Amino acid sequence: MIPTIEWKNDTVRMIDQRKIPAVIEWYVCRSCEDVIKGIKSMVIRGAPAIGVAAGMGLALGALSIMETSYGSFLRAFRDLADEMLLARPTAVNLKWAVTRMICLVEEMKELGVDQIKLRLKNESLKILEEDIAINRQMGQIGQELIPEKAAILTHCNAGSLATGGYGTALGVIRAAHENQKHIKVIADETRPWLQGLRLTAFELMEDSIPVTVIADNAAGLLMRRKKIDLVITGADRIAANGDVANKIGTYQVAVLAKANNIPFYVAAPVSTIDPSLENGDLIPLEEREAKEIYQLEGIELGPVGVNALNPAFDITPHEYISAIITEKGIIRHPFNEGISRLF
Ligand code: MRU
């Protein structure tokens, strides 16, 4: 498995996901601004990976704060955090990681600024390590839902690259594979950014897990022909009632799964749950540049000047979700009760 992100010699390096699978290359960030740019431009993407990057970005930014008194350091750090919060709006893991880093600074009033900087760096490394451990745990818990032989449909990339490592939805798939289950994966290509074709297929092929890519609009036919036994996706944010924000197109897959009596599972760490939002309609959904729809690597696919709309995420209402897999166990209906027990 190639790494997603690491701290090296006071830089943060991310594998540039815009270039996979053609080129495997590090994108080196020397400042918090570089990390923010990397998140905005999808060098790194996927909710938990964005959380790890936000933590490391702030730790990196702290190193360049010149203030020596605690009060001025905290003010400068909060400014960086405010910038970081604007990087991408939907994945709550970003806010979660930023809050964790700010709380840490607030707890360290008694320490010198140099010590605070060191602790911030260590905390960001801890977020990365914890994320990998959480994904492995979630994988073990979730794979119990997978039959001995199964064709699993997934949407977008909820794999190692979308996290600190191992993956959420792909973590469950990896764990089933490691437990010798005979699984094959059907990966939606995931228009327009093609996370399914470029990243999910790449990761699974690297691990020798059988994978077949389909156009997003082929999922219904395959379900009706009984070629799919279950669906697993990741999530960018889960509201208190179990509504899920995930990559655009997830909602359609969930509706099709229900119409065809196929279980639809969501795998996500507790840090992806936002209990402060009562339902999915309150989740901010990112809209990305229209050119992602009508251009491919700079080539115009449509008539020049065409209007296009590019919502990057949608909401799957909880009634379409069979269960939510977390590192703390499997949550079933009624989700609001299971989720409130977690917090
Ligand atoms: O726009 P992206 O690629 O960041 O969107 C990613 C997704 O929607 C993933 O499915 C989600 O973050 C879960 S990742 C473990």
Short mmCIF file of C-alpha atoms and ligand atoms in Angstrom, two decimals:
data_model
loop_
_atom_site.label_atom_id
_atom_site.label_comp_id
_atom_site.label_asym_id
_atom_site.label_seq_id
_atom_site.Cartn_x
_atom_site.Cartn_y
_atom_site.Cartn_z
CA MET A 1 0.00 0.00 0.00
CA ILE A 2 1.49 3.36 -0.91
CA PRO A 3 1.41 5.93 1.92
CA THR A 4 -1.03 8.83 1.77
CA ILE A 5 0.80 11.45 3.80
CA GLU A 6 3.84 11.76 6.03
CA TRP A 7 5.89 14.25 8.00
CA LYS A 8 9.47 14.48 6.80
CA ASN A 9 12.21 16.93 7.86
CA ASP A 10 9.71 19.63 8.81
CA THR A 11 7.76 19.30 5.60
CA VAL A 12 4.48 17.48 5.00
CA ARG A 13 4.52 15.18 1.97
CA MET A 14 1.41 13.88 0.29
CA ILE A 15 1.17 11.47 -2.61
CA ASP A 16 -0.33 13.61 -5.37
CA GLN A 17 -3.69 11.91 -6.00
CA ARG A 18 -4.35 14.05 -9.08
CA LYS A 19 -1.65 12.10 -10.88
CA ILE A 20 -2.43 8.50 -9.86
CA PRO A 21 -2.20 6.02 -11.53
CA ALA A 22 0.05 7.54 -14.21
CA VAL A 23 2.62 8.97 -11.81
CA ILE A 24 3.30 8.26 -8.14
CA GLU A 25 4.86 11.43 -6.85
CA TRP A 26 5.17 13.34 -3.58
CA TYR A 27 3.72 16.84 -3.30
CA VAL A 28 5.86 18.61 -0.73
CA CYS A 29 4.30 21.22 1.58
CA ARG A 30 6.61 23.65 3.36
CA SER A 31 3.88 25.73 5.00
CA CYS A 32 0.33 25.54 6.27
CA GLU A 33 -0.74 27.46 3.13
CA ASP A 34 0.79 24.72 0.94
CA VAL A 35 -1.26 22.11 2.81
CA ILE A 36 -4.45 24.17 2.41
CA LYS A 37 -3.71 24.46 -1.30
CA GLY A 38 -3.15 20.69 -1.47
CA ILE A 39 -6.50 19.99 0.18
CA LYS A 40 -8.39 22.49 -2.01
CA SER A 41 -6.88 21.19 -5.23
CA MET A 42 -7.40 17.49 -4.33
CA VAL A 43 -3.74 16.54 -4.04
CA ILE A 44 -5.10 14.83 -0.94
CA ARG A 45 -8.79 14.00 -0.61
CA GLY A 46 -11.13 11.70 1.28
CA ALA A 47 -12.57 12.73 4.63
CA PRO A 48 -10.15 11.06 7.09
CA ALA A 49 -7.10 11.94 4.95
CA ILE A 50 -8.23 15.57 4.90
CA GLY A 51 -8.42 15.42 8.73
CA VAL A 52 -4.86 14.08 8.98
CA ALA A 53 -3.63 16.73 6.52
CA ALA A 54 -5.35 19.50 8.48
CA GLY A 55 -3.62 18.38 11.70
CA MET A 56 -0.21 18.19 10.04
CA GLY A 57 -0.78 21.48 8.20
CA LEU A 58 -1.47 23.30 11.45
CA ALA A 59 1.55 21.70 13.13
CA LEU A 60 3.65 22.85 10.19
CA GLY A 61 2.12 26.33 10.32
CA ALA A 62 2.87 26.54 14.06
CA LEU A 63 6.58 26.16 13.31
CA SER A 64 6.55 29.40 11.36
CA ILE A 65 4.78 31.47 14.03
CA MET A 66 7.44 33.85 15.34
CA GLU A 67 5.51 35.09 18.41
CA THR A 68 7.08 33.99 21.66
CA SER A 69 4.32 34.82 24.17
CA TYR A 70 1.53 32.28 24.64
CA GLY A 71 -1.28 34.79 23.96
CA SER A 72 0.10 36.02 20.65
CA PHE A 73 1.01 32.47 19.59
CA LEU A 74 -2.56 31.34 20.28
CA ARG A 75 -3.98 34.25 18.24
CA ALA A 76 -1.70 33.49 15.27
CA PHE A 77 -2.51 29.77 15.54
CA ARG A 78 -6.26 30.51 15.55
CA ASP A 79 -5.83 32.56 12.35
CA LEU A 80 -4.19 29.56 10.65
CA ALA A 81 -6.98 27.33 11.94
CA ASP A 82 -9.63 29.68 10.51
CA GLU A 83 -7.96 29.49 7.10
CA MET A 84 -7.70 25.71 7.32
CA LEU A 85 -11.42 25.40 8.12
CA LEU A 86 -12.24 26.97 4.76
CA ALA A 87 -10.23 24.45 2.72
CA ARG A 88 -13.15 22.08 2.02
CA PRO A 89 -16.59 22.34 3.64
CA THR A 90 -18.20 18.89 3.65
CA ALA A 91 -15.85 16.43 5.36
CA VAL A 92 -16.31 17.08 9.07
CA ASN A 93 -12.99 15.34 9.83
CA LEU A 94 -11.31 18.62 8.88
CA LYS A 95 -13.19 20.55 11.56
CA TRP A 96 -12.66 17.67 13.98
CA ALA A 97 -8.88 17.73 13.50
CA VAL A 98 -8.67 21.55 13.66
CA THR A 99 -10.68 21.56 16.91
CA ARG A 100 -8.43 18.85 18.36
CA MET A 101 -5.32 20.92 17.58
CA ILE A 102 -6.79 24.16 19.00
CA CYS A 103 -7.92 22.39 22.19
CA LEU A 104 -4.40 21.07 22.62
CA VAL A 105 -2.91 24.57 22.39
CA GLU A 106 -5.51 25.83 24.87
CA GLU A 107 -4.46 23.13 27.34
CA MET A 108 -0.79 24.16 27.18
CA LYS A 109 -0.89 27.69 28.62
CA GLU A 110 1.89 26.80 31.04
CA LEU A 111 4.34 25.63 28.39
CA GLY A 112 6.83 27.54 26.27
CA VAL A 113 6.05 28.11 22.60
CA ASP A 114 8.81 25.72 21.44
CA GLN A 115 7.35 22.92 23.51
CA ILE A 116 3.87 23.68 22.20
CA LYS A 117 5.15 23.41 18.62
CA LEU A 118 6.70 20.02 19.36
CA ARG A 119 3.49 18.76 20.98
CA LEU A 120 1.47 19.91 17.97
CA LYS A 121 3.70 17.97 15.63
CA ASN A 122 3.41 14.86 17.82
CA GLU A 123 -0.37 15.26 18.01
CA SER A 124 -0.63 15.37 14.21
CA LEU A 125 1.46 12.19 13.97
CA LYS A 126 -0.84 10.63 16.55
CA ILE A 127 -3.91 11.53 14.44
CA LEU A 128 -2.30 9.69 11.51
CA GLU A 129 -1.40 6.61 13.57
CA GLU A 130 -4.79 6.49 15.25
CA ASP A 131 -6.56 6.76 11.91
CA ILE A 132 -4.77 3.69 10.55
CA ALA A 133 -5.52 1.71 13.73
CA ILE A 134 -9.18 2.80 13.63
CA ASN A 135 -9.50 1.68 10.01
CA ARG A 136 -8.06 -1.75 10.80
CA GLN A 137 -10.45 -2.11 13.71
CA MET A 138 -13.39 -0.97 11.58
CA GLY A 139 -12.33 -3.43 8.89
CA GLN A 140 -12.43 -6.35 11.31
CA ILE A 141 -15.79 -5.32 12.70
CA GLY A 142 -17.30 -4.63 9.27
CA GLN A 143 -16.07 -7.73 7.51
CA GLU A 144 -18.44 -9.79 9.65
CA LEU A 145 -21.24 -8.39 7.51
CA ILE A 146 -19.64 -9.78 4.35
CA PRO A 147 -20.67 -13.28 3.25
CA GLU A 148 -18.02 -15.91 2.36
CA LYS A 149 -18.56 -15.12 -1.31
CA ALA A 150 -19.74 -11.70 -2.42
CA ALA A 151 -19.75 -9.13 -5.20
CA ILE A 152 -19.43 -5.73 -3.51
CA LEU A 153 -20.21 -2.43 -5.17
CA THR A 154 -18.39 0.68 -3.93
CA HIS A 155 -18.55 4.31 -4.96
CA CYS A 156 -15.72 6.87 -5.03
CA ASN A 157 -12.51 6.00 -3.21
CA ALA A 158 -12.81 5.21 0.48
CA GLY A 159 -9.49 3.42 0.57
CA SER A 160 -6.01 3.81 1.91
CA LEU A 161 -5.56 7.00 -0.13
CA ALA A 162 -8.68 8.57 1.37
CA THR A 163 -7.42 7.96 4.91
CA GLY A 164 -4.18 7.73 6.88
CA GLY A 165 -4.00 4.18 5.50
CA TYR A 166 -6.00 0.94 4.96
CA GLY A 167 -9.29 2.70 4.24
CA THR A 168 -12.84 2.73 5.53
CA ALA A 169 -15.09 1.01 2.96
CA LEU A 170 -12.02 -0.51 1.30
CA GLY A 171 -10.72 -1.34 4.79
CA VAL A 172 -13.76 -3.58 5.30
CA ILE A 173 -13.15 -5.10 1.87
CA ARG A 174 -9.44 -5.59 2.64
CA ALA A 175 -10.27 -7.25 5.96
CA ALA A 176 -12.74 -9.62 4.25
CA HIS A 177 -10.05 -10.49 1.71
CA GLU A 178 -7.47 -11.05 4.47
CA ASN A 179 -10.01 -13.37 6.12
CA GLN A 180 -9.95 -15.48 2.92
CA LYS A 181 -13.45 -14.49 1.81
CA HIS A 182 -14.05 -14.78 -1.90
CA ILE A 183 -14.93 -11.26 -2.79
CA LYS A 184 -14.90 -9.26 -5.93
CA VAL A 185 -15.41 -5.54 -6.15
CA ILE A 186 -17.43 -3.55 -8.63
CA ALA A 187 -16.12 0.02 -8.57
CA ASP A 188 -18.23 2.88 -9.86
CA GLU A 189 -15.93 5.05 -11.97
CA THR A 190 -17.29 8.08 -10.02
CA ARG A 191 -17.78 10.96 -12.40
CA PRO A 192 -16.50 13.61 -12.71
CA TRP A 193 -13.21 13.22 -10.85
CA LEU A 194 -12.97 9.45 -11.42
CA GLN A 195 -11.88 8.46 -7.92
CA GLY A 196 -13.30 4.97 -8.55
CA LEU A 197 -11.49 4.35 -11.81
CA ARG A 198 -8.21 6.03 -10.93
CA LEU A 199 -7.80 5.36 -7.22
CA THR A 200 -10.04 2.49 -6.07
CA ALA A 201 -9.13 0.30 -9.04
CA PHE A 202 -5.44 1.15 -8.54
CA GLU A 203 -5.47 0.29 -4.83
CA LEU A 204 -7.36 -2.96 -5.23
CA MET A 205 -5.21 -4.13 -8.11
CA GLU A 206 -2.11 -3.41 -6.02
CA ASP A 207 -3.55 -5.72 -3.35
CA SER A 208 -4.66 -8.36 -5.88
CA ILE A 209 -8.32 -7.96 -4.94
CA PRO A 210 -10.45 -8.60 -8.04
CA VAL A 211 -12.00 -5.36 -9.26
CA THR A 212 -14.15 -4.40 -12.24
CA VAL A 213 -14.90 -0.76 -13.02
CA ILE A 214 -18.31 0.26 -14.33
CA ALA A 215 -19.78 3.54 -15.56
CA ASP A 216 -21.81 5.00 -12.70
CA ASN A 217 -25.03 4.56 -14.64
CA ALA A 218 -24.50 0.78 -15.01
CA ALA A 219 -25.10 0.06 -11.31
CA GLY A 220 -28.88 -0.34 -11.65
CA LEU A 221 -28.63 -2.93 -14.40
CA LEU A 222 -26.07 -4.97 -12.48
CA MET A 223 -28.21 -4.91 -9.36
CA ARG A 224 -31.31 -6.01 -11.26
CA ARG A 225 -29.30 -8.85 -12.81
CA LYS A 226 -28.25 -9.97 -9.28
CA LYS A 227 -24.59 -9.24 -9.94
CA ILE A 228 -24.22 -7.20 -6.71
CA ASP A 229 -24.68 -8.71 -3.24
CA LEU A 230 -24.05 -5.60 -1.16
CA VAL A 231 -22.84 -2.01 -1.33
CA ILE A 232 -20.27 -0.34 0.96
CA THR A 233 -19.28 3.29 0.77
CA GLY A 234 -17.45 5.72 3.02
CA ALA A 235 -18.85 9.02 4.29
CA ASP A 236 -17.78 12.64 4.53
CA ARG A 237 -20.19 13.57 7.28
CA ILE A 238 -22.94 11.72 9.13
CA ALA A 239 -25.71 13.68 10.84
CA ALA A 240 -27.22 12.76 14.23
CA ASN A 241 -30.11 10.90 12.54
CA GLY A 242 -27.80 8.77 10.35
CA ASP A 243 -28.20 10.75 7.10
CA VAL A 244 -24.92 10.51 5.19
CA ALA A 245 -23.07 13.02 3.02
CA ASN A 246 -20.79 11.26 0.56
CA LYS A 247 -19.50 11.60 -3.00
CA ILE A 248 -22.05 12.73 -5.53
CA GLY A 249 -23.93 9.70 -6.86
CA THR A 250 -24.01 7.82 -3.56
CA TYR A 251 -27.70 8.67 -3.07
CA GLN A 252 -28.63 7.15 -6.43
CA VAL A 253 -26.75 3.97 -5.59
CA ALA A 254 -28.52 3.72 -2.22
CA VAL A 255 -31.97 4.16 -3.76
CA LEU A 256 -31.18 1.52 -6.37
CA ALA A 257 -29.90 -0.84 -3.68
CA LYS A 258 -33.11 -0.49 -1.68
CA ALA A 259 -35.25 -0.99 -4.79
CA ASN A 260 -33.35 -4.23 -5.44
CA ASN A 261 -33.27 -5.45 -1.80
CA ILE A 262 -29.51 -5.15 -1.56
CA PRO A 263 -27.91 -4.10 1.76
CA PHE A 264 -26.24 -0.69 1.68
CA TYR A 265 -23.53 -0.19 4.32
CA VAL A 266 -21.56 2.93 5.24
CA ALA A 267 -18.13 2.56 6.90
CA ALA A 268 -16.80 5.63 8.68
CA PRO A 269 -14.85 6.48 11.83
CA VAL A 270 -16.60 8.23 14.71
CA SER A 271 -14.73 11.41 13.71
CA THR A 272 -16.94 11.54 10.59
CA ILE A 273 -20.10 11.76 12.69
CA ASP A 274 -21.35 15.29 13.41
CA PRO A 275 -23.87 14.95 16.23
CA SER A 276 -24.41 18.73 16.21
CA LEU A 277 -26.43 18.46 12.99
CA GLU A 278 -29.88 16.98 13.39
CA ASN A 279 -30.18 15.79 9.80
CA GLY A 280 -28.38 15.63 6.48
CA ASP A 281 -30.05 18.70 5.00
CA LEU A 282 -27.96 20.80 7.37
CA ILE A 283 -24.63 19.45 6.03
CA PRO A 284 -22.78 21.98 3.84
CA LEU A 285 -22.24 20.46 0.39
CA GLU A 286 -19.29 21.56 -1.66
CA GLU A 287 -19.83 22.68 -5.22
CA ARG A 288 -16.72 22.44 -7.37
CA GLU A 289 -15.62 24.13 -10.55
CA ALA A 290 -17.87 23.44 -13.55
CA LYS A 291 -14.90 22.62 -15.72
CA GLU A 292 -14.44 19.30 -13.87
CA ILE A 293 -17.61 18.28 -15.73
CA TYR A 294 -16.85 19.45 -19.23
CA GLN A 295 -13.06 19.16 -19.38
CA LEU A 296 -10.78 16.16 -19.13
CA GLU A 297 -7.12 17.00 -18.58
CA GLY A 298 -7.69 20.37 -20.22
CA ILE A 299 -9.55 18.96 -23.25
CA GLU A 300 -13.06 20.37 -23.82
CA LEU A 301 -15.55 17.49 -23.94
CA GLY A 302 -18.61 19.62 -24.63
CA PRO A 303 -19.48 22.65 -26.70
CA VAL A 304 -17.35 25.62 -25.65
CA GLY A 305 -19.29 27.83 -23.24
CA VAL A 306 -21.68 25.08 -22.06
CA ASN A 307 -23.23 25.56 -18.61
CA ALA A 308 -22.45 22.84 -16.09
CA LEU A 309 -23.25 22.22 -12.45
CA ASN A 310 -20.85 20.30 -10.25
CA PRO A 311 -22.14 19.42 -6.77
CA ALA A 312 -19.38 17.26 -5.26
CA PHE A 313 -21.45 15.50 -2.59
CA ASP A 314 -25.01 14.40 -1.93
CA ILE A 315 -27.06 13.26 1.03
CA THR A 316 -28.31 9.72 1.44
CA PRO A 317 -31.27 9.75 3.83
CA HIS A 318 -30.86 7.23 6.67
CA GLU A 319 -33.80 5.09 5.56
CA TYR A 320 -31.69 3.85 2.62
CA ILE A 321 -28.81 2.75 4.85
CA SER A 322 -28.80 -0.77 6.32
CA ALA A 323 -26.05 -0.19 8.89
CA ILE A 324 -23.19 2.18 9.72
CA ILE A 325 -19.87 0.50 10.52
CA THR A 326 -17.59 2.38 12.94
CA GLU A 327 -14.51 1.43 14.94
CA LYS A 328 -16.77 1.28 18.00
CA GLY A 329 -19.21 -1.19 16.49
CA ILE A 330 -22.03 -1.48 13.99
CA ILE A 331 -24.88 1.00 14.34
CA ARG A 332 -28.31 -0.13 13.18
CA HIS A 333 -31.73 1.53 13.07
CA PRO A 334 -32.80 3.65 14.80
CA PHE A 335 -29.51 5.40 14.04
CA ASN A 336 -30.20 8.44 16.21
CA GLU A 337 -30.15 6.21 19.30
CA GLY A 338 -26.95 4.39 18.31
CA ILE A 339 -25.24 7.66 17.44
CA SER A 340 -26.23 9.43 20.64
CA ARG A 341 -24.91 6.46 22.65
CA LEU A 342 -21.51 7.00 20.96
CA PHE A 343 -21.27 10.60 22.16
O1 MRU B 1 -14.09 14.66 -3.14
P1 MRU B 1 -13.41 13.55 -2.40
O2 MRU B 1 -12.61 12.65 -3.27
O3 MRU B 1 -12.64 14.07 -1.21
O4 MRU B 1 -14.61 12.71 -1.82
C1 MRU B 1 -14.31 11.57 -1.06
C2 MRU B 1 -15.49 10.78 -0.70
O5 MRU B 1 -16.62 11.15 -0.93
C3 MRU B 1 -15.24 9.52 0.07
O6 MRU B 1 -16.18 8.55 -0.26
C4 MRU B 1 -15.36 9.84 1.57
O7 MRU B 1 -14.50 10.87 1.92
C5 MRU B 1 -15.05 8.67 2.39
S1 MRU B 1 -13.33 8.39 2.42
C6 MRU B 1 -12.85 7.27 3.51
#
